[in-house]
Short mmCIF file of C-alpha atoms in Angstrom, two decimals:
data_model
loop_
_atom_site.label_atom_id
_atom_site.label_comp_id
_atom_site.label_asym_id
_atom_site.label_seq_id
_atom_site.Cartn_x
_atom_site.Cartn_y
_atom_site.Cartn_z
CA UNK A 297 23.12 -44.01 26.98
CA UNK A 298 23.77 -41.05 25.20
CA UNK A 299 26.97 -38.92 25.95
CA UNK A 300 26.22 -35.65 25.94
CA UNK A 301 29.12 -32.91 26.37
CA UNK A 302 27.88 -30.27 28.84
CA UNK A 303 29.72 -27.03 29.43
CA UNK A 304 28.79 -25.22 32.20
CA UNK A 305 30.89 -22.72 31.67
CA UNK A 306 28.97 -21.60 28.72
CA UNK A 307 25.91 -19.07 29.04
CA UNK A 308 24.03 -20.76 26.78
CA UNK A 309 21.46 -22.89 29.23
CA UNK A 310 22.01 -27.04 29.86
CA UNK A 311 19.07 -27.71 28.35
CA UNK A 312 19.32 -26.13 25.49
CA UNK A 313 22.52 -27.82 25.04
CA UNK A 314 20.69 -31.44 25.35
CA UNK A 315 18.54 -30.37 22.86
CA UNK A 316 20.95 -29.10 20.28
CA UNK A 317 22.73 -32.29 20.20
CA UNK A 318 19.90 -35.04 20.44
CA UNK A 319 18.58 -32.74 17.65
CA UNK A 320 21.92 -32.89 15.68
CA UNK A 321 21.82 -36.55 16.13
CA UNK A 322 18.23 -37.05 14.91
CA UNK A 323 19.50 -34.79 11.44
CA UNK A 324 22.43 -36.63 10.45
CA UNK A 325 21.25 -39.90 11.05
CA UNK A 326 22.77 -41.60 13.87
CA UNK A 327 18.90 -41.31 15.82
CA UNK A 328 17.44 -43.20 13.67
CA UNK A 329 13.64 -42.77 13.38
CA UNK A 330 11.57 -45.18 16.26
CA UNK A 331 15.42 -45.16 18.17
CA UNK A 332 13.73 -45.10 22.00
CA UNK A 333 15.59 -42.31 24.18
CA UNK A 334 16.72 -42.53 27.60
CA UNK A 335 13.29 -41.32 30.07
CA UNK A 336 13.69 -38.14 31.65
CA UNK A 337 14.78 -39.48 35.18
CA UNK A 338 17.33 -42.17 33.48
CA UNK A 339 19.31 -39.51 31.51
CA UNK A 340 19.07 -36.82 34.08
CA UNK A 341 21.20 -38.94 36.76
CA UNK A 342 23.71 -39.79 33.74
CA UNK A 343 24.66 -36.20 32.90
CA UNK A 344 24.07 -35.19 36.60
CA UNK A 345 21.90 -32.72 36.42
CA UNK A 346 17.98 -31.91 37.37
CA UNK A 347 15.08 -33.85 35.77
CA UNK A 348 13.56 -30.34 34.88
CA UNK A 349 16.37 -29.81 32.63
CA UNK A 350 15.56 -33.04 30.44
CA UNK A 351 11.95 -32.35 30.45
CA UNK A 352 12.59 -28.64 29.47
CA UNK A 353 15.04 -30.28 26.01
CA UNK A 354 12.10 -33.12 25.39
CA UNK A 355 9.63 -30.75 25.35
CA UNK A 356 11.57 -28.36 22.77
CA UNK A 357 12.22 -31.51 20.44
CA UNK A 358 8.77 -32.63 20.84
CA UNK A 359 6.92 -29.43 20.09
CA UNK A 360 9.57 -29.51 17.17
CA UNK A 361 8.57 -32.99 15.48
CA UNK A 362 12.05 -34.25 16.11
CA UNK A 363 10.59 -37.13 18.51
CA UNK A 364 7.31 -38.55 19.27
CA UNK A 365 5.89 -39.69 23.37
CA UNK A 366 3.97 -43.12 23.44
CA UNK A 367 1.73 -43.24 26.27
CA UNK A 368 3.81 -45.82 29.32
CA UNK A 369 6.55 -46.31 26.61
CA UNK A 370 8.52 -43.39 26.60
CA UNK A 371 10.25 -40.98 24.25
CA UNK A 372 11.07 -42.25 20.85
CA UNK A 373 12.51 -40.59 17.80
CA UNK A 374 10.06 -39.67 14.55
CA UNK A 375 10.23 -39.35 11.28
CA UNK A 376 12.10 -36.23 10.21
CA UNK A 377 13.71 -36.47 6.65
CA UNK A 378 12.11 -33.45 5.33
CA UNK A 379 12.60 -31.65 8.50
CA UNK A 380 15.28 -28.54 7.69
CA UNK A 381 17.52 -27.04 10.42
CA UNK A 382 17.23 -23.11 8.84
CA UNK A 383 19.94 -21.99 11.67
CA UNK A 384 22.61 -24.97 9.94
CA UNK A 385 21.27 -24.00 6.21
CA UNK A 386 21.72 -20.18 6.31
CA UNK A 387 25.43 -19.17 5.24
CA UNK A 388 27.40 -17.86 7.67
CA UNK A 389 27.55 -14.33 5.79
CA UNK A 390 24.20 -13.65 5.39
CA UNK A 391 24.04 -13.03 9.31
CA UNK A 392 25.87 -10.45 8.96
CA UNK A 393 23.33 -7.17 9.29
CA UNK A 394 24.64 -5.31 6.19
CA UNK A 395 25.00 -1.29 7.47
CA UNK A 396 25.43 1.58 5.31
CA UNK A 397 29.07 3.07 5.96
CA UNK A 398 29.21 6.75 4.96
CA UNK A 399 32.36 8.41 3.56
CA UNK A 400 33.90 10.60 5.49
CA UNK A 401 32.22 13.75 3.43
CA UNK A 402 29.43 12.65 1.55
CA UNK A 403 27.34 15.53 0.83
CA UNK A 404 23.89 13.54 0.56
CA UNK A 405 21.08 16.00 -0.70
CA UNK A 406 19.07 13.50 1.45
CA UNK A 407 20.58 13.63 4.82
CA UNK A 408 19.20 15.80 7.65
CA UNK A 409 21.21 16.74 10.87
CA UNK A 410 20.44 14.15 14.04
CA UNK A 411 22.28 15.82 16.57
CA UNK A 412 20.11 18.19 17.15
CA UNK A 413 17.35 15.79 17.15
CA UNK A 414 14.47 16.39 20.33
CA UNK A 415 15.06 13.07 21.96
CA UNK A 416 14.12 14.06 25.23
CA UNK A 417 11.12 15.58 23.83
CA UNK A 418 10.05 12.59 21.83
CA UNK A 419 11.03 10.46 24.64
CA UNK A 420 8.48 11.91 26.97
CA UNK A 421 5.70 11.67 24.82
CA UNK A 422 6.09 8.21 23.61
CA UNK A 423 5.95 7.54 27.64
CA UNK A 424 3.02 9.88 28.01
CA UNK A 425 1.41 7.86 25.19
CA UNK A 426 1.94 4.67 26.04
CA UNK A 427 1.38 5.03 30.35
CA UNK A 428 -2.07 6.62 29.38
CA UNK A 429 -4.61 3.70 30.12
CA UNK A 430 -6.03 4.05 25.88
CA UNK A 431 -6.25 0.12 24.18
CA UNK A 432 -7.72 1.53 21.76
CA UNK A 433 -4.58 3.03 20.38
CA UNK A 434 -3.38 -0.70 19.77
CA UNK A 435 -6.16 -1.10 17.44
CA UNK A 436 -6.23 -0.62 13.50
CA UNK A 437 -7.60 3.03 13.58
CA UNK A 438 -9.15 5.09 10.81
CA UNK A 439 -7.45 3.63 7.03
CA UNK A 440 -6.85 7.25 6.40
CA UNK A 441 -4.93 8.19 9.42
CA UNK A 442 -5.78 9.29 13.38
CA UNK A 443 -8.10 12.35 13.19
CA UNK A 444 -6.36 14.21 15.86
CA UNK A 445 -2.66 13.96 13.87
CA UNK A 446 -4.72 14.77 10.68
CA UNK A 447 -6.77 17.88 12.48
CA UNK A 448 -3.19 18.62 13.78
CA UNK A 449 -1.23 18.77 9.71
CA UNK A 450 -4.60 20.57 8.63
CA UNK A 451 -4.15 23.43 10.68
CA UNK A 452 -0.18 23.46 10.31
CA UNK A 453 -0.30 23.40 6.67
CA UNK A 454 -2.96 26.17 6.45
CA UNK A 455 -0.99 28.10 8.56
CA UNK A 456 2.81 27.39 7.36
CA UNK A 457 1.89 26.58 3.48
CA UNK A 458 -1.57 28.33 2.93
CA UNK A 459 -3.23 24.89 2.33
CA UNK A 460 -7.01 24.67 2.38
CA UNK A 461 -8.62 21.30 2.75
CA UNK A 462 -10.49 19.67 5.57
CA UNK A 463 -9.23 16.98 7.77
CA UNK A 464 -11.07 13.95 6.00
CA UNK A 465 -9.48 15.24 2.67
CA UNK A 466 -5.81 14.08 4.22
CA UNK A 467 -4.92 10.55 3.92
CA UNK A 468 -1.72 9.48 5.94
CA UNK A 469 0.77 6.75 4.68
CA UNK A 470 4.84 5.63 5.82
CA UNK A 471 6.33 7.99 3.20
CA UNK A 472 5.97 8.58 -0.42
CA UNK A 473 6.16 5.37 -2.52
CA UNK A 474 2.67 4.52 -0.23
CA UNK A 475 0.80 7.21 -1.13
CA UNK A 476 1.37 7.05 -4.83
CA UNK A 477 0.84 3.30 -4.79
CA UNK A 478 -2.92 4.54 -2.85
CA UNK A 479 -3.07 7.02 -6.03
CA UNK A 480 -2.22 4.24 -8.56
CA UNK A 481 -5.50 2.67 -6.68
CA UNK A 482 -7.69 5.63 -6.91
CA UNK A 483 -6.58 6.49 -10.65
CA UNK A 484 -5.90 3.47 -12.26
CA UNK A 485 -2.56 3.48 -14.29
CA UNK A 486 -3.55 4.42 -17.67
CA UNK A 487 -3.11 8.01 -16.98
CA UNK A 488 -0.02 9.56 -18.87
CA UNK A 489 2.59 11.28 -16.28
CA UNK A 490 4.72 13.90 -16.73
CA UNK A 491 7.12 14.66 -14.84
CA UNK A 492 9.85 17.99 -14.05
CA UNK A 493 13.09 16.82 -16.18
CA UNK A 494 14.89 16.67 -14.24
CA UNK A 495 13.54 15.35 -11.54
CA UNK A 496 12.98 13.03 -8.27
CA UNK A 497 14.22 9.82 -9.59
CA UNK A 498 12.88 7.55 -6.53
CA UNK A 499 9.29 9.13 -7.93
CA UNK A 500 10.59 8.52 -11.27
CA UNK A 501 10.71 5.16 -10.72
CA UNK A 502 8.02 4.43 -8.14
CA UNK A 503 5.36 5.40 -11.05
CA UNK A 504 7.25 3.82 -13.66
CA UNK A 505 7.57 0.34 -12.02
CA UNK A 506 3.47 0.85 -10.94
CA UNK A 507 2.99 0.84 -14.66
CA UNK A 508 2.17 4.33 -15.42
CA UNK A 509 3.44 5.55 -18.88
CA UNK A 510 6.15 8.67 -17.64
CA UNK A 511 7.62 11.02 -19.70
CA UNK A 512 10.26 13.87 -19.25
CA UNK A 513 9.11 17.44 -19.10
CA UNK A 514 11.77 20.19 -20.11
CA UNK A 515 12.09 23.24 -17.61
CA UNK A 516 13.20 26.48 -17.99
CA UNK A 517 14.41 29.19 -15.08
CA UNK A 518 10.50 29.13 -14.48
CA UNK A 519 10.32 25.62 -13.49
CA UNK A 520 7.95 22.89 -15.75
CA UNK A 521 7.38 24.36 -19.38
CA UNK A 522 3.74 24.58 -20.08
CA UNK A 523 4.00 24.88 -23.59
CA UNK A 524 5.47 21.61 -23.57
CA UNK A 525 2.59 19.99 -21.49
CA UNK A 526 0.19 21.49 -23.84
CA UNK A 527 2.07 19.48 -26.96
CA UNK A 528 2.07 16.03 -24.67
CA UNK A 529 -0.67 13.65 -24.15
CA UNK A 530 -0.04 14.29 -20.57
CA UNK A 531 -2.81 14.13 -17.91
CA UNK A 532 -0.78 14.26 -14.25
CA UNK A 533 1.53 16.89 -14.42
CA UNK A 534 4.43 15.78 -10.96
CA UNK A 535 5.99 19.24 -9.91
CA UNK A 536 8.15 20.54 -6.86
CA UNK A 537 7.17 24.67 -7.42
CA UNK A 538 8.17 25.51 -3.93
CA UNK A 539 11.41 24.33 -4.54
CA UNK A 540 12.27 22.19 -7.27
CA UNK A 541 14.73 19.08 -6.93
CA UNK A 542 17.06 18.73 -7.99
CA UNK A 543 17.52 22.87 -9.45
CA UNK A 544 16.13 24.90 -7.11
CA UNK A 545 13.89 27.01 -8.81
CA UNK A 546 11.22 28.58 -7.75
CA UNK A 547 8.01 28.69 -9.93
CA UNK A 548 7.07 32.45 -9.98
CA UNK A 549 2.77 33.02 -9.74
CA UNK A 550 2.26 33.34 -13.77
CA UNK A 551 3.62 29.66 -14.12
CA UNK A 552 1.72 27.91 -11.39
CA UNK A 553 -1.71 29.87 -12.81
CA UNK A 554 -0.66 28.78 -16.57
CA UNK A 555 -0.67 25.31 -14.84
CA UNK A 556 -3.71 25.65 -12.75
CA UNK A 557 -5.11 26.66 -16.17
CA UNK A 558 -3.80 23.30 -17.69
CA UNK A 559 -5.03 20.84 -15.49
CA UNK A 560 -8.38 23.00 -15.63
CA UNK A 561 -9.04 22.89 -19.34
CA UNK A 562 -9.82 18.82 -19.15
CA UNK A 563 -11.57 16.73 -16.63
CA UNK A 564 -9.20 13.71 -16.18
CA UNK A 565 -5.65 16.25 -15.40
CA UNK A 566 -4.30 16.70 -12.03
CA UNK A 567 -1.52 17.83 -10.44
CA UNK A 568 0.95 16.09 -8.06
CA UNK A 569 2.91 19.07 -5.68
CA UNK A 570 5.78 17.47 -4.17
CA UNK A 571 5.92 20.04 -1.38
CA UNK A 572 9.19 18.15 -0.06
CA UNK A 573 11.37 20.43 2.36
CA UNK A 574 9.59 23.53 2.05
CA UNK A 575 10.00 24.52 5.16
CA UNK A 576 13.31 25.55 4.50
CA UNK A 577 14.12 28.94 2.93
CA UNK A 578 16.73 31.56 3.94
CA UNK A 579 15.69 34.42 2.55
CA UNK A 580 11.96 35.70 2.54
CA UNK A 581 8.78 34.07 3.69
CA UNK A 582 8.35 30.21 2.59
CA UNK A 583 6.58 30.11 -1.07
CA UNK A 584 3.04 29.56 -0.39
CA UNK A 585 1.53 26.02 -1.73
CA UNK A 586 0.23 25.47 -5.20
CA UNK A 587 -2.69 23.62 -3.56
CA UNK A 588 -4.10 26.85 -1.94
CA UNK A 589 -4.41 28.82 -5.60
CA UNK A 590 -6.30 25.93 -7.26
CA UNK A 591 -9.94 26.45 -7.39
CA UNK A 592 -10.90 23.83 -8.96
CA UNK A 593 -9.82 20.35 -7.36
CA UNK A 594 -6.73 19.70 -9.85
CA UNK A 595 -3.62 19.98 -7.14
CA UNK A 596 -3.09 16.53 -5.13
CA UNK A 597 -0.72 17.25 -2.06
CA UNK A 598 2.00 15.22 -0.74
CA UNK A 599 3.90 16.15 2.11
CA UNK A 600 6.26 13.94 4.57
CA UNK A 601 8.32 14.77 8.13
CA UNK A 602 11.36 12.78 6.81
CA UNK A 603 12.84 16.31 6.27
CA UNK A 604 11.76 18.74 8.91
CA UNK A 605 11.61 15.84 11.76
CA UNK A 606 13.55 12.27 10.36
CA UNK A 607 13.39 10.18 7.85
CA UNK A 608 12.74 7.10 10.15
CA UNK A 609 9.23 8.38 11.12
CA UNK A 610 8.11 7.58 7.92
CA UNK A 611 4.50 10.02 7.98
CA UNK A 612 3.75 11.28 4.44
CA UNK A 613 0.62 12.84 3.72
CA UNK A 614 -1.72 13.23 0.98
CA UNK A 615 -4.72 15.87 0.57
CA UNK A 616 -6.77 14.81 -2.30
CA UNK A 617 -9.30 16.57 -4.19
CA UNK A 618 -13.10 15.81 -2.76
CA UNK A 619 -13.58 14.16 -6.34
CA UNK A 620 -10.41 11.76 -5.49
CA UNK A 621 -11.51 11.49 -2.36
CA UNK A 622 -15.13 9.85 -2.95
CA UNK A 623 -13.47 7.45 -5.17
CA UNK A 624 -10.67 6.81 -2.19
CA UNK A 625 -13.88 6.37 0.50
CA UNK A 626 -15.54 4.23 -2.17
CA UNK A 627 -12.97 2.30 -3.58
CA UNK A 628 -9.49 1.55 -1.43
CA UNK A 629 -10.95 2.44 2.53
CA UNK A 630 -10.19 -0.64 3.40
CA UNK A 631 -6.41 -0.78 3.31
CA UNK A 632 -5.33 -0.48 6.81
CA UNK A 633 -3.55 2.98 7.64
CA UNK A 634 0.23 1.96 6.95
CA UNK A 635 1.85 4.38 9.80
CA UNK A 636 1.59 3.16 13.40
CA UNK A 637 -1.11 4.42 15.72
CA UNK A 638 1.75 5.23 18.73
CA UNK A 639 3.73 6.82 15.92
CA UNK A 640 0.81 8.84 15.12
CA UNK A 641 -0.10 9.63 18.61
CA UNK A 642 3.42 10.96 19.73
CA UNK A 643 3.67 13.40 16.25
CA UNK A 644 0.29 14.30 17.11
CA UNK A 645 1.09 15.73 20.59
CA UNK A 646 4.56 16.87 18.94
CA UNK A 647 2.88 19.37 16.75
CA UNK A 648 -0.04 19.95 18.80
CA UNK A 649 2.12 21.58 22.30
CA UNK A 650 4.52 23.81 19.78
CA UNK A 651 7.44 20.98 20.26
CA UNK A 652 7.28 21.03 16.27
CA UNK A 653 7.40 24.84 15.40
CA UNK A 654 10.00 25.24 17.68
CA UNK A 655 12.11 22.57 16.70
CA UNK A 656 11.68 23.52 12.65
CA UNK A 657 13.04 27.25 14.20
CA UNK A 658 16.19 25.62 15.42
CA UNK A 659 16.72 23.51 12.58
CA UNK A 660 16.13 26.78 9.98
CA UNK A 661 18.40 28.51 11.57
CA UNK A 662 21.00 25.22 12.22
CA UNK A 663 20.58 24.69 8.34
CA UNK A 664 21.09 27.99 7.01
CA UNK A 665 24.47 28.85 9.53
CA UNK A 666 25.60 25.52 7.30
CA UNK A 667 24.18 26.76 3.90
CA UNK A 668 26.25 30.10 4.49
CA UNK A 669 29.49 28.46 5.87
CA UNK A 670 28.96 26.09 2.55
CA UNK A 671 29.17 29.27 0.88
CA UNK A 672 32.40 30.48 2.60
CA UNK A 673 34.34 27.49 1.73
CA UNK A 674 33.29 27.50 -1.89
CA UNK A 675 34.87 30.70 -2.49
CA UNK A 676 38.39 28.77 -2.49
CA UNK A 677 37.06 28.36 -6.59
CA UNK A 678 36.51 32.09 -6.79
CA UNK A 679 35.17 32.31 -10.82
CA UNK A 680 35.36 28.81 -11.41
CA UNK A 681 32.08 27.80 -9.33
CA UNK A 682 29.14 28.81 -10.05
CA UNK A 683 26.54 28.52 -7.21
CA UNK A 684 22.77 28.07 -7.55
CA UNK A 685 19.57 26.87 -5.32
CA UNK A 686 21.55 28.22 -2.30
CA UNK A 687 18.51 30.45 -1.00
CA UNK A 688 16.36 27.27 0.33
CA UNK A 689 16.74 23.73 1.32
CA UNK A 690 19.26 21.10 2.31
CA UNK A 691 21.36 21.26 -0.75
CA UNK A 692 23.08 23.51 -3.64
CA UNK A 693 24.37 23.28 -7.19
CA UNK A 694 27.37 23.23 -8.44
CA UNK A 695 28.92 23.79 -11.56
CA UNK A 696 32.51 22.89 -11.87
CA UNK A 697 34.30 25.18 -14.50
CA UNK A 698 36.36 23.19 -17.41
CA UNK A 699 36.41 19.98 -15.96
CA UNK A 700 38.46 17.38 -18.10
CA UNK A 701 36.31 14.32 -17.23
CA UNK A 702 33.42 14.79 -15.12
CA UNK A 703 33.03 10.80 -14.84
CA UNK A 704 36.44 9.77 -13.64
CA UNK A 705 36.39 13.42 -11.01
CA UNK A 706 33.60 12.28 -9.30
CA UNK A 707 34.92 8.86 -9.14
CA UNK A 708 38.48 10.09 -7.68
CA UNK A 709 36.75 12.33 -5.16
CA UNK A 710 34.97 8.70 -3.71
CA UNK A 711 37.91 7.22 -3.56
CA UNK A 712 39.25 9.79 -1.16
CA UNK A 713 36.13 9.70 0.53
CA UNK A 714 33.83 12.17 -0.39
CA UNK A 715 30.62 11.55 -2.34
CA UNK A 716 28.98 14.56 -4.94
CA UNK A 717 26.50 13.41 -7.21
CA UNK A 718 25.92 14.95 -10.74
CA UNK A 719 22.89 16.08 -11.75
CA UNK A 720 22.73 14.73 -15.19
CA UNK A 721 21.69 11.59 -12.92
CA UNK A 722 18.31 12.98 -12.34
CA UNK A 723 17.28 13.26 -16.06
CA UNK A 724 14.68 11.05 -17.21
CA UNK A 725 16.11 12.06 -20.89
CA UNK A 726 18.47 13.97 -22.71
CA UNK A 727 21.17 15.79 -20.51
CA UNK A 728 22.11 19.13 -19.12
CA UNK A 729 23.70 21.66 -21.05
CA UNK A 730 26.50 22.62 -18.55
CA UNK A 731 26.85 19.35 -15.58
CA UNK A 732 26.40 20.93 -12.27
CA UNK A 733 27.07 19.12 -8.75
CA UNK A 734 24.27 18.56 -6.19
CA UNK A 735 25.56 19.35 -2.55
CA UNK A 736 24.05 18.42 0.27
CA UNK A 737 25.06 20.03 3.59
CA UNK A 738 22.38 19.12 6.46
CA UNK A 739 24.42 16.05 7.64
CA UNK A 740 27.67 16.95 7.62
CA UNK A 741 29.53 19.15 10.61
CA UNK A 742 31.49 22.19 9.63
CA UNK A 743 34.28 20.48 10.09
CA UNK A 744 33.18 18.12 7.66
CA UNK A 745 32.61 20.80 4.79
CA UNK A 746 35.74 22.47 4.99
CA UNK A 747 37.52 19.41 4.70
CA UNK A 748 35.56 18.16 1.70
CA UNK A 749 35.44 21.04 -0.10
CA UNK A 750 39.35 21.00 -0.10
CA UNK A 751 39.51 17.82 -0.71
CA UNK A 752 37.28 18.65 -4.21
CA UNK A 753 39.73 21.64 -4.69
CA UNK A 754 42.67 19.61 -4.60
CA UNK A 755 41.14 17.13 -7.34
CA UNK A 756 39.86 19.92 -9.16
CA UNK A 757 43.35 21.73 -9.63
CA UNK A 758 44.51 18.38 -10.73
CA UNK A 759 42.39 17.81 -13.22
CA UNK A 760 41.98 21.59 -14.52
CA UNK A 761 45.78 21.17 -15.15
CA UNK A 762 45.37 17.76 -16.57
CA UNK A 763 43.14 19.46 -19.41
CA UNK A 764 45.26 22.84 -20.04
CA UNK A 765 48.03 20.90 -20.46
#
């Protein structure tokens, strides 16, 4: 009979207990295979407990493959050599569920401020979503995207960003890297991409590793040099004009027509506008889109909510050019929309009854008290900061006066726990004439700031002395 150590005391059911170790026994060979097991009834009365118990391990190890039943002979154990136990072969670290730790004051250009997140807001509409009596929202849906949350970006980015398209022309997709993997399928990768230096490395890369041949564009206080374009072999010109990461800069109206006129002059050049976080801007009206100027079907559009709403809601969006877009309805319509249907359904309502103006209000006026209070502690460095980019968006520049070494500074301020990252790690090639310091402000509290900025003073001093000495 087999003994069989039960503790009760665990919370871990009996019969999973009897099933563990007959199926322990069966792996390291002391069940051999055609060993006959104890019946139900027999074994249940050994380890006192109820025959429903027994039945409930059998049946685990049976639907398993660990032991076979033979018709009025009973339970007998089969033939399991290749059989692996995954839950014995995994090391014991890889269950542990890595998690990011910040540092203390890490001024991520990419964060954006949860606490003031509308979680009773989006609470209430997921419910309203999902009590309403609609299957059909469990289905695959349209490969481009829910008309209603398409309709619903239409009419917001004519209205916020002076877009003009109509709602089959926008093609929804969880974030960036999708939609220029969709363009990759629409284009075909020979196409020659050029691309703001510097510039958007996660872009950099996506079309890089897709296979497209990318090469660095110089910029001047204007944004993208045209000139420049004009001496490539370039046909997709990548640009951020509203506000350009990593600088900044805005692209004044003569540049963006001198590149409307580029992409114009040849029949295979386009135009990718990163309109990332233009929402954004403390001073003025938001820079109307490049997308609304072209007349000729040149601009492709990509927008996302990581920014204005979170980055877990992962809806970018693409508005492509009607000649794209025949080739999209002809070609790729079959790949199934990548963002969720609920997902869709809550945003859709979330911009639809105001929740979404009124939350980008808050958070405009949330970001900018914490762009201006970034200010006010950055005066501690008087002349020796210079400050630039402050006027829109989640982050600034920052260039350090006479630093010593700018590698081992920003490697000292980690290891006191706060995180700046230079900008010469956005070039494609070359490097910057003077190394400036991206900022990012939206995640941290105020607290947070003034403590991190002193922190960087205090190193700063150190090193600044370190060098005059």
């Amino acid at each position: 009979m087999l003994t069989i150590g039960i503790d009760t005391k665990k919370k871990e059911p009996i019969y999973e207990q009897i099933y563990k170790y007959i199926r322990k026994e069966i792996k390291k060979g002391a069940l051999t295979c055609g060993t006959k097991l104890p019946s139900s009834r027999k074994l249940a009365e050994h380890l006192d407990v109820s025959r429903n118990t027994i039945d409930l391990a059998y049946s685990q190890l049976l639907s398993e493959g660990y032991i076979e039943s033979k018709p009025k002979r009973g339970y007998f154990v089969a033939e399991v050599d290749e059989i692996l136990d995954f839950a014995d072969e995994i090391p014991e670290e890889d269950d542990v569920i890595e998690k990011k730790e910040l540092l203390p004051y890490e001024f991520a250009p990419s964060g954006v401020d949860m606490a003031h997140f509308p979680y009773n807001t989006w609470r209430r509409l997921m419910r309203e979503v999902l009590m309403g009596d609609n299957s059909e929202i469990f289905q695959t849906g349209n490969s481009s995207g829910d008309y209603e949350l398409r309709d619903a970006i239409r009419i917001y980015l004519h209205q916020s960003r002076g877009v003009i398209c109509r709602s089959s022309q926008i093609i929804l997709g969880s974030g960036m890297e999708y939609l220029i993997l969709l363009l990759a399928q629409i284009l075909g990768t020979d196409y020659v991409v050029g691309m703001e230096n510097p510039t958007y490395m996660q872009a950099y890369r996506v079309f890089s590793q897709l296979g497209f041949d990318v090469h660095g564009i110089s910029m001047d206080e204007m944004g993208m040099k045209v000139d420049d374009l004009l001496k490539s072999n370039v046909q997709i010109a990548y640009v951020t004009p509203s506000h350009q990461y990593p600088t900044g800069t805005v692209m004044p109206i003569s540049r963006r027509n001198a590149l409307l006129k580029w992409a114009s002059e040849k029949e295979n050049r386009f135009i990718i506008e990163d309109d990332y976080d233009s929402e954004f801007r403390y001073h003025g009206k938001p820079i109307p889109a490049l997308q609304g100027n072209d007349k000729n079907g040149k601009v492709i559009y990509m927008g996302t909510f990581s920014k204005a709403i979170a980055p877990a809601i992962r809806v970018g969006y693409m508005v492509l050019p009607k000649e794209l877009l025949a080739i999209y309805q002809e070609k790729i319509s079959f790949y199934s929309c990548t963002v969720s249907r609920i997902d869709q359904a809550i945003l859709s309502e979330f911009i639809r009854g105001g929740h979404f103006e009124r939350h980008l209000n808050r958070m405009r006026a949330l970001y900018k008290g914490k762009n201006q209070y970034l200010m006010q502690q950055l005066k501690l460095f008087g002349d020796d900061a210079v400050i630039s980019g402050a006027s829109a968006g989640l982050h600034v520049l920052v260039e350090f006066k006479d630093l010593a070494d700018h590698e081992l500074f920003e490697k000292t301020l980690y290891e006191k726990g706060v995180k700046i990252q230079r900008i010469s790690s956005y070039y494609i090639t070359g490097k910057p004439e003077k190394e400036c310091y991206i900022l990012g402000f939206a995640r941290l509290k105020e607290s947070q700031i003034k403590q991190g900025i002193l922190i960087i003073k205090d190193i700063y001093d150190k090193f600044r002395i370190r060098k005059e000495e």
